[in-house]
Coordinates of C-alpha atoms in Angstrom, one line a residue:
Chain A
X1 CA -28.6 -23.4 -35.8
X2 CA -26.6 -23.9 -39.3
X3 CA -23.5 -26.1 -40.3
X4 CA -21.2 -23.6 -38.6
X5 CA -18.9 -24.7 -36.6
X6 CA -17.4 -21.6 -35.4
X7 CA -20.4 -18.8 -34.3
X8 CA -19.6 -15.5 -33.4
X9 CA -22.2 -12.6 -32.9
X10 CA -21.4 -9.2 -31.6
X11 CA -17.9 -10.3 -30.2
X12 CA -16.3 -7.5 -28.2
X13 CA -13.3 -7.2 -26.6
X14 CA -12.4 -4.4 -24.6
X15 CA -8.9 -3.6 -23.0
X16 CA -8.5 -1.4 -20.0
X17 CA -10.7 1.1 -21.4
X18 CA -10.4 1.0 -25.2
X19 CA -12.3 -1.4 -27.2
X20 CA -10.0 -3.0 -29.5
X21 CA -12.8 -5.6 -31.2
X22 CA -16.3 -3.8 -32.0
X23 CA -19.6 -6.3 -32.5
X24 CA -18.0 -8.9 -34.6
X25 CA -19.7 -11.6 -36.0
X26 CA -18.6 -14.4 -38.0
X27 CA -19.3 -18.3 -38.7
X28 CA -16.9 -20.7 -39.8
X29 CA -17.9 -23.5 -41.4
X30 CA -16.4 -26.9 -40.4
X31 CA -13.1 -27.7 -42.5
X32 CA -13.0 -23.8 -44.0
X33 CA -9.3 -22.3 -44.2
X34 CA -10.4 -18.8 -43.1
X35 CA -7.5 -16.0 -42.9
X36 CA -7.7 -12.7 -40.8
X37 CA -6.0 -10.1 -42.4
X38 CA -5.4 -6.6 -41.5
X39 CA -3.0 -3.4 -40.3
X40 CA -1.3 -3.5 -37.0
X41 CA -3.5 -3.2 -34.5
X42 CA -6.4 -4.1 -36.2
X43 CA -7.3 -6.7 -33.7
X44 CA -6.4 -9.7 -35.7
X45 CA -4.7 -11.3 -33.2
X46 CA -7.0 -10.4 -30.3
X47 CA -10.1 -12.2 -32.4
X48 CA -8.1 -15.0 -32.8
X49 CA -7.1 -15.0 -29.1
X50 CA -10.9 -14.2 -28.1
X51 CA -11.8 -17.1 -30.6
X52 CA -9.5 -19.3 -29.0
X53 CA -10.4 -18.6 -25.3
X54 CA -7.4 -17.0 -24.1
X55 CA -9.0 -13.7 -23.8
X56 CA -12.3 -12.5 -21.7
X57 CA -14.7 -11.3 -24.3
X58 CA -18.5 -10.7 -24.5
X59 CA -21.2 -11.2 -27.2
X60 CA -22.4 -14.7 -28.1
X61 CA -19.2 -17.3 -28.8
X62 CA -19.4 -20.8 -30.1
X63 CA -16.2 -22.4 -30.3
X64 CA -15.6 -25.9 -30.3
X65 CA -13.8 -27.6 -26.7
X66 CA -10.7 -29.1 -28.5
X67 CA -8.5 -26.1 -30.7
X68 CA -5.1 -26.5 -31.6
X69 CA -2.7 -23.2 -31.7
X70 CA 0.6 -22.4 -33.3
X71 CA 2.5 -19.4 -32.8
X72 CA 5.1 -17.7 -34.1
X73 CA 7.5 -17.6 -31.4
X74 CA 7.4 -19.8 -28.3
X75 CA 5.1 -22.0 -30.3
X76 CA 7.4 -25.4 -29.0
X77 CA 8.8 -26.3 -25.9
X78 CA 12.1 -25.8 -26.2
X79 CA 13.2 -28.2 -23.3
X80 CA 11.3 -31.2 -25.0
X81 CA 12.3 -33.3 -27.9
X82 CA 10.2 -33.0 -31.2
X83 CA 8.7 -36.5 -30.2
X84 CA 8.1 -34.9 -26.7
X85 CA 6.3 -32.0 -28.5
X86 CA 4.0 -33.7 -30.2
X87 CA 3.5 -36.1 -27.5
X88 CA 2.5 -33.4 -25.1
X89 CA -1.0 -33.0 -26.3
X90 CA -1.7 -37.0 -26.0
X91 CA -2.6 -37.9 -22.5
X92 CA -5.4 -41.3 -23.4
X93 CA -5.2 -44.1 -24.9
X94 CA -2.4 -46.7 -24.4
X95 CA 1.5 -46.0 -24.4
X96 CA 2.4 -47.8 -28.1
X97 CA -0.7 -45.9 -29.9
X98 CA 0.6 -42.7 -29.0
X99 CA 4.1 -43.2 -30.0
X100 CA 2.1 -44.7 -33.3
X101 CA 0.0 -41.2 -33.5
X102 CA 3.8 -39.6 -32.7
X103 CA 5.7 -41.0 -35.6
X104 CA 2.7 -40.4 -38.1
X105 CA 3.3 -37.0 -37.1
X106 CA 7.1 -37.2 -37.3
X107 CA 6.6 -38.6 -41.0
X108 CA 3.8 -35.8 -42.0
X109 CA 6.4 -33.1 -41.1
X110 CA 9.3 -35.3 -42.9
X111 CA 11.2 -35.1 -39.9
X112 CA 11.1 -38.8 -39.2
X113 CA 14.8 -38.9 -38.1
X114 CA 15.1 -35.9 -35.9
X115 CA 12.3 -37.2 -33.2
X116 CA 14.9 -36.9 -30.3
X117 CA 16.4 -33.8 -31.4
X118 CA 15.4 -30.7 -29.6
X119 CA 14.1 -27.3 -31.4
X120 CA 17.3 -25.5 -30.8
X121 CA 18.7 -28.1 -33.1
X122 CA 16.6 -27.5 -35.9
X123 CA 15.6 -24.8 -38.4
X124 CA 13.2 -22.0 -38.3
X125 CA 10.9 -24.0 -40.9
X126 CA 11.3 -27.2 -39.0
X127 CA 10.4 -25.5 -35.7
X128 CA 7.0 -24.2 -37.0
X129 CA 6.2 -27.9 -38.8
X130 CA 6.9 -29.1 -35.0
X131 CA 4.3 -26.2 -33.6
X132 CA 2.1 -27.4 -36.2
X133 CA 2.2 -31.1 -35.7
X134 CA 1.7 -30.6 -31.8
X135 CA -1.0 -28.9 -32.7
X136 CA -2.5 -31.4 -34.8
X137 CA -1.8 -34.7 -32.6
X138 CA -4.4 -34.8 -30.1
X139 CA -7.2 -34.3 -33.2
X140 CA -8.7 -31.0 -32.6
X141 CA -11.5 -29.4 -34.3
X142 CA -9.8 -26.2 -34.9
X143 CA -6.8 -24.7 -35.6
X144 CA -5.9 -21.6 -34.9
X145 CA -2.9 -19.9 -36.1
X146 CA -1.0 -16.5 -35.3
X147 CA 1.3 -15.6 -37.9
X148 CA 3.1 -19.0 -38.1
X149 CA 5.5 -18.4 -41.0
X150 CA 6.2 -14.6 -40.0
X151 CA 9.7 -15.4 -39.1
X152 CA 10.7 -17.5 -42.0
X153 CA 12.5 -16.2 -45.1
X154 CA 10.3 -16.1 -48.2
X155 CA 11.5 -19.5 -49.9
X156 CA 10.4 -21.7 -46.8
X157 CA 7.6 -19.6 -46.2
X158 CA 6.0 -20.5 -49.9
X159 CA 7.0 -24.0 -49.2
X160 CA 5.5 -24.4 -45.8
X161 CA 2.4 -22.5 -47.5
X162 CA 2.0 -25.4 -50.1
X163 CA 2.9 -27.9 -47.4
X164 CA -0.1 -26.6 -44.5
X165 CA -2.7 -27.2 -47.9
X166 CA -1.6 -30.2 -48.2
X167 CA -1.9 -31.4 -44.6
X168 CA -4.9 -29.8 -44.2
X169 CA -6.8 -31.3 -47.5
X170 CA -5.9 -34.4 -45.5
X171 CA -6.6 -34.5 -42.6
X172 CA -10.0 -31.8 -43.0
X173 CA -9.4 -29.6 -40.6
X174 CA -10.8 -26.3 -39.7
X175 CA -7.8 -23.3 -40.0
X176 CA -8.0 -19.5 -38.9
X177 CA -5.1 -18.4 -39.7
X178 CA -3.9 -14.6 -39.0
X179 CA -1.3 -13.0 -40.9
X180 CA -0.2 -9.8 -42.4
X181 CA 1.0 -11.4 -45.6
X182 CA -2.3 -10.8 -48.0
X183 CA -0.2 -13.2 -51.3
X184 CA -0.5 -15.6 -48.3
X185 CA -3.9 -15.3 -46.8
X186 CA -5.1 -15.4 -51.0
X187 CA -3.4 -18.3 -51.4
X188 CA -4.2 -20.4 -48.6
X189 CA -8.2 -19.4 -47.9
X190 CA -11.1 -20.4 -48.9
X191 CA -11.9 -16.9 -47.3
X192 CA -10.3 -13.4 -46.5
X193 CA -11.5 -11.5 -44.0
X194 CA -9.8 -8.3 -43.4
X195 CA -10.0 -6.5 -40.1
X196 CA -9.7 -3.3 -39.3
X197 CA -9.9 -0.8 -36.6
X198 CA -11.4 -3.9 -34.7
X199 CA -14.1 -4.3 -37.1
X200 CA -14.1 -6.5 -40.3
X201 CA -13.7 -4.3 -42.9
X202 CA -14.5 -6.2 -46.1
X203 CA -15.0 -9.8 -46.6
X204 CA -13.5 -12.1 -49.4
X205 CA -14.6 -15.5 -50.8
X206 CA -11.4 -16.6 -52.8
X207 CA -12.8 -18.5 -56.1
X208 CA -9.3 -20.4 -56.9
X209 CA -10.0 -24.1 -57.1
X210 CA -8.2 -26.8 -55.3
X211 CA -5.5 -28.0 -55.0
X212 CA -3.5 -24.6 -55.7
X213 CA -0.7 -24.0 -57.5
X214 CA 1.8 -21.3 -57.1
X215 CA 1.2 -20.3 -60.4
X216 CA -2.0 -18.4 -59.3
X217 CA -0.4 -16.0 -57.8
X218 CA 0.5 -14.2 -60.9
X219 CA -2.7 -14.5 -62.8
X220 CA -4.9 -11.4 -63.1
X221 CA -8.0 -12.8 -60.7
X222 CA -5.3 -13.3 -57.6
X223 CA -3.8 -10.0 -58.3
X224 CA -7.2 -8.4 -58.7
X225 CA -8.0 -9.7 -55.1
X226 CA -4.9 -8.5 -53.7
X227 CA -5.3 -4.8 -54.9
X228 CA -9.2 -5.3 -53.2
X229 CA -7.8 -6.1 -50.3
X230 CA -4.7 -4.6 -50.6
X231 CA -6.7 -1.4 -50.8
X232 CA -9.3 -2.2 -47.8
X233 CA -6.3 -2.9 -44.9
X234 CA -4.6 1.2 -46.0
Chain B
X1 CA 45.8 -26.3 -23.9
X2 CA 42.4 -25.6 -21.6
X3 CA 44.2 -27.0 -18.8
X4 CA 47.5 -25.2 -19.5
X5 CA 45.7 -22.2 -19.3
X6 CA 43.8 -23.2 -16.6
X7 CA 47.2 -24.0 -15.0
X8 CA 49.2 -21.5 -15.8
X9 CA 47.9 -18.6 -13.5
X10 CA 48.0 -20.5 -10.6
X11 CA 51.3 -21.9 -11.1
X12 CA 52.7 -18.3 -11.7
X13 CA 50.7 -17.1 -8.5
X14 CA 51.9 -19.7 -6.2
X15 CA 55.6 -19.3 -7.9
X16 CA 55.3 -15.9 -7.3
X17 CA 54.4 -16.5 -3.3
X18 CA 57.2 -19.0 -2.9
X19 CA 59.7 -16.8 -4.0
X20 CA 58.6 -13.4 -2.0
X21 CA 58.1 -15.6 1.0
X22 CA 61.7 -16.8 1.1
X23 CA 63.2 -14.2 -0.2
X24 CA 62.9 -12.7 3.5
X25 CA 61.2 -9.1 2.0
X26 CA 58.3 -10.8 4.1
X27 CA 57.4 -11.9 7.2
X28 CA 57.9 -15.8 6.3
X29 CA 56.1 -16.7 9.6
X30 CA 53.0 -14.6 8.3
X31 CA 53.1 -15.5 4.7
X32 CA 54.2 -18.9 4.9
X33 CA 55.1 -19.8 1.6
X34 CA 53.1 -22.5 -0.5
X35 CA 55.5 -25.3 -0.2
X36 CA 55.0 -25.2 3.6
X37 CA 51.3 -25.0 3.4
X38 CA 51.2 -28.1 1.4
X39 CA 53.4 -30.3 3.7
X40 CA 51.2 -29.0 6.8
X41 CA 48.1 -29.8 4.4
X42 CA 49.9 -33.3 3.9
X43 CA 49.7 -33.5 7.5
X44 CA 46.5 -33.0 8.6
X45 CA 45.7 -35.0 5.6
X46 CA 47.3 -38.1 7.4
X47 CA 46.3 -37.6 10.6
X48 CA 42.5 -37.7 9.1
X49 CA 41.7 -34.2 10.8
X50 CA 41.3 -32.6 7.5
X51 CA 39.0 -35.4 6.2
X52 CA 36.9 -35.3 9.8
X53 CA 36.4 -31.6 9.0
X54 CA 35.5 -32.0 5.6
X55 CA 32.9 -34.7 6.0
X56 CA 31.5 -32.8 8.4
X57 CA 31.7 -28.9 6.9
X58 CA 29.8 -31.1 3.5
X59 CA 27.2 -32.7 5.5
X60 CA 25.9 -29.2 6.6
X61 CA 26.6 -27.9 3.4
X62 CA 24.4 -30.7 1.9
X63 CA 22.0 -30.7 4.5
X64 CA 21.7 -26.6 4.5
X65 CA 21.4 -26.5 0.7
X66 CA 19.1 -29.2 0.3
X67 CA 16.5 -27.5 3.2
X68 CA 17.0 -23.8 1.2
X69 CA 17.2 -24.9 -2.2
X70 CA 13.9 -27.2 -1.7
X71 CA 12.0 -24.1 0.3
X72 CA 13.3 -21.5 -2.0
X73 CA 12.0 -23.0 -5.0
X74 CA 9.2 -24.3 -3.7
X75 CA 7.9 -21.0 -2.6
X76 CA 9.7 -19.2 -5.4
X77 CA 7.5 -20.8 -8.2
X78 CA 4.1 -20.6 -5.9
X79 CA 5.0 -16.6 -5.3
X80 CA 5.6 -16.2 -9.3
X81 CA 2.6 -18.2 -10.7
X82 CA -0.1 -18.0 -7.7
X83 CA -1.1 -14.3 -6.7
X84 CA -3.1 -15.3 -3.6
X85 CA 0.4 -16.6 -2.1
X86 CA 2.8 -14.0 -3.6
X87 CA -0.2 -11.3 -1.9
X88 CA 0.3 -13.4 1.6
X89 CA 4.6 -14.0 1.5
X90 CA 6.1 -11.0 -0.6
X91 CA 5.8 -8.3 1.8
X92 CA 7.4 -10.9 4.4
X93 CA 10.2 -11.9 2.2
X94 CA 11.0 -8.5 1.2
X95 CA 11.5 -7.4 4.8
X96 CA 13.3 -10.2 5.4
X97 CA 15.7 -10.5 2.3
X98 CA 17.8 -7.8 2.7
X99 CA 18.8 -8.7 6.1
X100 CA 22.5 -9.8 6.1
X101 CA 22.1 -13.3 6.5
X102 CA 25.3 -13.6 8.8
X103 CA 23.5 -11.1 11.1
X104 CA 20.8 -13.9 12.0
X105 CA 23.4 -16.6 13.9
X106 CA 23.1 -14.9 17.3
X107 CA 19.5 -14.9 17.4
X108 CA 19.6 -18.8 15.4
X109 CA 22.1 -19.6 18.2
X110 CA 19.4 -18.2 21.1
X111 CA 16.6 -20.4 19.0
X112 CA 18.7 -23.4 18.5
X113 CA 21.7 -23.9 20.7
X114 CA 25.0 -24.2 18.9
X115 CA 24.4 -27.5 17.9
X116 CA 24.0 -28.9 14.1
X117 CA 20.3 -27.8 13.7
X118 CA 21.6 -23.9 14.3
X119 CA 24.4 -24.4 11.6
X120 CA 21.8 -26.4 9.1
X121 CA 19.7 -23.7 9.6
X122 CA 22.3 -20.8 8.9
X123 CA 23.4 -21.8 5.7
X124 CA 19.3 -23.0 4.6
X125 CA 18.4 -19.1 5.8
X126 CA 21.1 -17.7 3.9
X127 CA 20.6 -20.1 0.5
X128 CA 16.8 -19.7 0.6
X129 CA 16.6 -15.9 -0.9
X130 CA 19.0 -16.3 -3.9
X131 CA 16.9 -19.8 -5.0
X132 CA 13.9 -18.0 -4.0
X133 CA 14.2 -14.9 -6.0
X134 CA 15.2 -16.2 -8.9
X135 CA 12.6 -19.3 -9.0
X136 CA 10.2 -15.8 -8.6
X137 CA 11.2 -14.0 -11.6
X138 CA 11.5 -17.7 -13.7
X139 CA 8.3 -18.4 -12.9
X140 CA 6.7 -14.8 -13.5
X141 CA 8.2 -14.6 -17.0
X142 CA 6.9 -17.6 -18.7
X143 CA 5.7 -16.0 -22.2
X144 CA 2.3 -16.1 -22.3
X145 CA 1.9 -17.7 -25.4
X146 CA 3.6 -21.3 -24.1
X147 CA 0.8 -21.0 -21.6
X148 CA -1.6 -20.7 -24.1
X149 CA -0.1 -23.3 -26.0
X150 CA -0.1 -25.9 -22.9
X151 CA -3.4 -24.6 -22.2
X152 CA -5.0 -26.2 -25.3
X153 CA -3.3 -29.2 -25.1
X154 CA -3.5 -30.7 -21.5
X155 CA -6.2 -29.7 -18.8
X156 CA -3.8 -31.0 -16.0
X157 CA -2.5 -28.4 -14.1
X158 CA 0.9 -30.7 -12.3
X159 CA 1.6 -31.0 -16.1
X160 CA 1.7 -27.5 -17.1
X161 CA 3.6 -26.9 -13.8
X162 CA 5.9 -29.8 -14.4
X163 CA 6.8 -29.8 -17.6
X164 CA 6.1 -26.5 -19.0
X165 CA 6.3 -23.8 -16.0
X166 CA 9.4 -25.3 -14.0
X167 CA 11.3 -25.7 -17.3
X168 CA 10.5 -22.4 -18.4
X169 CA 11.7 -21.2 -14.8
X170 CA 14.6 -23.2 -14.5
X171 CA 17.2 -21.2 -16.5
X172 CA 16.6 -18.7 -13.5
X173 CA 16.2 -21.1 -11.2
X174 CA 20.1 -22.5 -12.0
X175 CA 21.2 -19.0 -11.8
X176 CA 20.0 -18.6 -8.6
X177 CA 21.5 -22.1 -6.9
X178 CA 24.8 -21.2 -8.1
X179 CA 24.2 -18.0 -6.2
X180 CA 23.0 -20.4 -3.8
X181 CA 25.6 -22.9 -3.8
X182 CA 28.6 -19.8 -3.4
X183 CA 26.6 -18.2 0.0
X184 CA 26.2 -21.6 1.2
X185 CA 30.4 -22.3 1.7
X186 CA 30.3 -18.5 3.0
X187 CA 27.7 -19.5 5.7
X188 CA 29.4 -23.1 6.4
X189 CA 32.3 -21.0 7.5
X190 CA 30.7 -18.2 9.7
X191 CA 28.4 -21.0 11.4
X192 CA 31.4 -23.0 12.1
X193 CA 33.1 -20.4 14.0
X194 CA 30.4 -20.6 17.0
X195 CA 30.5 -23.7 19.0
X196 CA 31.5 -25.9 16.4
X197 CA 33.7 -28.8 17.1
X198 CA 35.1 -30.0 14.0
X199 CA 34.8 -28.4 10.4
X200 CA 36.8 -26.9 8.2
X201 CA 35.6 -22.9 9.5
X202 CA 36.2 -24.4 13.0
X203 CA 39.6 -25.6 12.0
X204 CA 41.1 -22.2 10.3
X205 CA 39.5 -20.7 13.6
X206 CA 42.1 -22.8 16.2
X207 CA 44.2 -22.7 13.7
X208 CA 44.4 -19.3 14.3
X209 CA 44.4 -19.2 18.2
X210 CA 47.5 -21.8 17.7
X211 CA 48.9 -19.1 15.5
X212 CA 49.5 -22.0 12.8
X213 CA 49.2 -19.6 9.1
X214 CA 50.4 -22.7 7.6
X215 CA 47.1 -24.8 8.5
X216 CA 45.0 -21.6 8.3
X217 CA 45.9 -21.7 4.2
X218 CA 45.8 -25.1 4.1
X219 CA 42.4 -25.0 5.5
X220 CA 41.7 -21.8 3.5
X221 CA 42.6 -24.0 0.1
X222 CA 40.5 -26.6 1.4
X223 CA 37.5 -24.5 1.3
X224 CA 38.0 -22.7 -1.6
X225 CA 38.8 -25.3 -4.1
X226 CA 35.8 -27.2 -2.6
X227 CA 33.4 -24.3 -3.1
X228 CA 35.0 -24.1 -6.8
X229 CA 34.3 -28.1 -7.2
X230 CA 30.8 -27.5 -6.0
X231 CA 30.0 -24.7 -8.6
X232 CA 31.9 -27.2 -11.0
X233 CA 29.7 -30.3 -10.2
X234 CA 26.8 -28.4 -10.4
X235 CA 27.4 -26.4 -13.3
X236 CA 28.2 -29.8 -15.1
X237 CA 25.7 -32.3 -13.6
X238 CA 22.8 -29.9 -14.6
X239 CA 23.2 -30.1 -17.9
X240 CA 23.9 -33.9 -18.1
X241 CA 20.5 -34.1 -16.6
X242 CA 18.5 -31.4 -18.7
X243 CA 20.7 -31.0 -21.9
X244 CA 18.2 -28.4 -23.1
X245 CA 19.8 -26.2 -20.6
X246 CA 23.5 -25.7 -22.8
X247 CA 21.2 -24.3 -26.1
X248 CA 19.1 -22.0 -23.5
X249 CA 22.3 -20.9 -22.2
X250 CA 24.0 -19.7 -25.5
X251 CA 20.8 -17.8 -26.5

């Protein structure tokens, strides 16, 4: 056994009769930001799905008990409060050191005064920080995220990009984060993995040193990685 | 201005009527105009008939809706979420459900006499498949995804029935107690018209062997504005209690 937290070997996942993942394997290690990239239908989404245990799959799968998950849509319970949100996920300890856990939360997503508010009420950048903060509460070991920030406009999208690193450089988390965005995967990972056809296709270790600036996204190394990748997804 | 134009119809209508029924183009003894209608509805107001048969046409109401609603929704959300019981009650549901539910009061009066348990049971019969259907669909169309979600945040199963699969259900669910709530003054009125004693159906029925048209609208208004007050209530009450509900019903 190695550090990994995450172990995969020859994960397949089969629906109705085609095979939409073939023999992946993969480990994670513990506190690694690791992006799936990859064409429609690749099967991005169904190995974060089979990673997360929402799917049947076969092959060898070690996945720690406790994930979190944010989704794009239908990520927050629309009939419960943002405090009520992020509450949903706590169910020990005593009554005042959840509301503390709560309003930690509230402040991380710098929504401290909208805690009775419900998701309706808020914007579409808000709404994902709520996703992301129920997510987070209860302390899992992994998060797993499907396309979070596909729905916002590209201004909030870079500023929920820089605000994810920051949360996640503090409270060392370990991220798998799918998304179709490869400026986004680049910028957020430690590594790229890019799927496709339900196989991954090429895999990327991204060099840029932490904490990142928006600037790299314009030198030569980030666009040199994009093209690579750019050119492994078509 | 809500309430003029709220107003205004009505007053136009009911102008309308008065005119045409004294005008004598009509039968004034079958259209009695509103004025009349009101002083008989005065009337029965203060000789306490009217609230007799109101407190007792609401208590089966109540009753009737209480029994459907609770079974409809109750089996509703187990027939959406839980195969092994949709597998074991659909096909008995569907045979039943399109049965005219007025057609069941002889056979409820054979079962149950034409005392209050036949009438109670009338209006729960008729109110169950509306609730029921619709509790059905809620519950089959939670998006997967909020499931998933729940699913990696609490192991309890009452909590991701409580608060995540009936919430999810319940803008269906409303839909189909309004539904619920209309058939019920429909059956209140059909039941009441066998063996009943008192109630507003019973009393536009001898109103109508006593020939009185003027008691027979009176009654008539009685049960219409009441069935318009009871959509009202409802329409307003559920959204004091789950405020959500007014941003899921703008979407």
């Amino acid at each position: 056994m190695n550090d990994a937290q995450i172990s995969v070997k020859n994960l397949s996942v089969a629906y109705r009769d085609a095979v939409v993942l073939k023999q992946i394997s993969l480990d994670v290690r513990r506190g690694e930001f690791v992006s799936l990239v990859g064409p429609s239908g690749s099967g991005k989404t169904t190995l974060l799905n089979a990673l997360a245990g929402f799917i049947p799959a076969s092959g060898e799968l070690h996945v720690p008990g406790k994930v979190g998950v944010v989704f794009q849509d239908y990520s927050v319970f629309p009939w419960m409060t943002v405090a009520q949100n992020i509450a949903f996920g706590l169910e020990n300890g005593k009554k005042e050191d959840q509301d503390e856990i709560v309003r930690h939360h509230l402040k991380l997503i710098q929504l401290e005064d909208k805690g009775d508010r419900y998701p309706a009420q808020l914007s579409g950048g808000q709404v994902q920080r709520v996703g992301i903060a129920r997510a987070l509460a209860p302390e899992p070991e992994v998060i797993f995220m499907d396309e979070p920030y596909g729905a916002l406009d590209r201004h909030t999208r870079e500023k929920m990009q820089q605000w994810l690193l920051n949360v996640w450089s503090a409270e060392h988390k370990t991220i798998i984060f799918v998304t179709h965005d490869i400026d986004e995967a680049i910028f957020l990972s430690d590594r790229v993995l890019v799927l496709n056809s339900g196989k991954v296709a090429a895999e990327h270790h991204i060099p840029f040193d932490r904490p990142r600036d928006e600037d790299i996204k314009f030198s030569s190394e980030f666009i040199r990685l994009k093209k690579e990748i750019y050119d492994r997804m078509n | 201005m809500k309430l003029i134009r709220l107003a205004l119809p009505i007053i136009l209508f009911l102008a309308a009527w008065e005119l045409i029924s004294r005008s004598g183009w009509v039968n004034a003894a079958l259209f009695p105009p509103p004025s009349k209608v009101v002083s008989a509805l005065t009337e029965m107001l203060r000789s306490g008939e009217m609230f007799r048969d109101m407190q007792a046409s609401y208590l089966r109401l109540i009753v009737g809706l209480t029994g459907g609603v609770s079974v409809g929704m109750l089996l509703g959300l187990l027939t959406g979420r839980i195969k092994l019981v949709a597998d074991l009650l659909m096909p008995l549901i569907q045979i039943l459900r399109p049965l005219p539910p007025v057609a069941i009061i002889p056979l409820v009066i054979v079962w149950f006499g034409i005392g209050e348990p036949a009438k109670v049971f009338s209006i729960g019969f008729a109110v169950f498949f509306p609730v029921w259907i619709n509790s059905h669909l809620g519950a089959q169309q939670v998006p997967q995804r909020l499931l998933w979600s729940a699913a990696t945040l609490t192991k309890s199963k009452w909590r991701t029935f409580s608060q995540v699969i009936f919430p999810a259900a319940l803008p269906f669910i409303v839909a189909g107690l309004r539904v619920g709530i209309a058939l019920s003054f429909v059956m209140v009125f059909v039941a009441e018209l066998t063996g009943a004693s008192e109630g507003i159906g019973y009393q536009i029925s001898t109103a109508h062997l006593a020939y009185r048209i003027d008691k027979m609208m009176a009654a008539l208004a009685v049960l219409g504005a009441s069935g318009a007050l009871a959509d009202y209530l409802f329409a307003v009450g559920i959204v004091k209690v789950y405020p959500w509900l007014k941003f899921a019903q703008t979407k």
